Amino acid sequence: MADKIELTINSQSVKADKGMTILDAALKKGIYIPHLCHHRELEPVGACRLCQVEIAGKWTKTVISCKTEVQDGMVVRTETPEINKMRQIALELLIADHDTDCLACAQNTKCALQRVADHVGINKERLQRLKPREEKLPIDDSNPFFNFDPNRCVLCGICVRTCDELQNIQAIDYAYRGLETKIAGFGDRLRIESNCESCGECIVRCPVGALTEKDYQRPTHQVKTVCSFCGCGCGLILGARDNQLVSARGDVSSKANKGRLCVKGRFGYKFVNHPDRLTSPLVKRNGEFVKVEWDEALDLVAGAFSKSKGEKFAAIASAKATNEDNYVLQKFTRAVMGTNNIDHCARL
Ligand code: FES
């Protein structure tokens, strides 16, 4: 069991594990410290400077709570006039360089920047004076599944660290310096020209509306299920709206994937409601596919199978099928069709 540390945050006694940061300890206790670049699965970088807190005592000092470990007897204050002032300036500088048409943003009401602004409060006049530019940077919509809008980016680097630390792809990084800084693929090329694998892990962690799924619709209800694309068994939460699938996200409670998904699991759900999807069997007659009933199609296949028993027959099982389905197929091949010609697509 991890060693326990006792500290005080805003006069509340808090127990934390050794090695925990002040920010994690506070959040676990339900004490909100504004933050943007922190993500529990990623290494802290201290980029946004919003999580500053004061450590009281003989040598009172201000620290970044997402990078400072808890210590026994530590006394932390998260809301002093100095801290609030520094935080407000850091926040206003961020917002000054950020689109504020929140109602048109896919992250509206879920945006971490909105939450911080609500907590800290902003001075409208000062914000107006800070606004550096009016021209909009072009949106990178080259990826078929998601868009990157640099006008909504707060340069927290969560997408960069996700791509590097969690996915080990390193498709994106900070480009340029100062006011020109942006997140980009190598050589500031479009996302589609980078080595991005479109897993979408950066989108789910983006705290603002900079990375958003194309044609995003908020679901009205959600269902837990298992991804059917391969045999990994990743936990999936599908979202529906008006009887159409509109979203998919990883199930963090699933031991198989702990909330992570690949491109197929995250974005490959549109076939379900696609108008081109086959919904009944087709049989070729005179060179044309014709719709038939299931019974007729199955009789046709069974008749053809019965004429092809033995070494004439071979079956290839599928990674998209369940273990049970694959088992039944090998049993059918051996026991009914009388051959050991059975293989699996995963061996190809
Ligand atoms: Fe600590 Fe951004 S959350 S500096």
Short mmCIF file of C-alpha atoms in Angstrom, two decimals, residues 9-10 22-27 30-36 50-53 65-66 76-79 83 87 115-116 119:
data_model
loop_
_atom_site.label_atom_id
_atom_site.label_comp_id
_atom_site.label_asym_id
_atom_site.label_seq_id
_atom_site.Cartn_x
_atom_site.Cartn_y
_atom_site.Cartn_z
CA ILE A 9 -5.42 22.52 1.31
CA ASN A 10 -7.55 25.61 1.94
CA ILE A 22 -0.81 18.89 -5.18
CA LEU A 23 -3.21 19.24 -8.11
CA ASP A 24 -4.11 15.53 -8.18
CA ALA A 25 -4.52 15.47 -4.39
CA ALA A 26 -6.79 18.53 -4.48
CA LEU A 27 -8.91 17.21 -7.37
CA GLY A 30 -13.02 17.64 -4.70
CA ILE A 31 -11.10 20.90 -4.44
CA TYR A 32 -10.98 22.55 -7.86
CA ILE A 33 -7.73 24.21 -8.92
CA PRO A 34 -8.00 25.74 -12.41
CA HIS A 35 -5.90 23.83 -14.94
CA LEU A 36 -5.68 23.30 -18.69
CA LEU A 50 -3.17 28.32 -14.27
CA CYS A 51 -2.71 25.79 -11.51
CA GLN A 52 -0.49 28.02 -9.39
CA VAL A 53 -0.99 27.73 -5.64
CA SER A 65 0.56 22.49 -8.44
CA CYS A 66 0.56 20.03 -11.37
CA VAL A 76 -1.51 24.93 0.52
CA ARG A 77 -3.73 27.87 -0.40
CA THR A 78 -5.28 27.82 -3.83
CA GLU A 79 -7.06 31.19 -3.76
CA ILE A 83 -2.60 33.87 -7.00
CA ARG A 87 -4.10 33.34 -12.75
CA ARG A 115 -14.76 26.23 -16.63
CA VAL A 116 -11.54 28.07 -15.78
CA HIS A 119 -13.97 30.15 -11.84
#
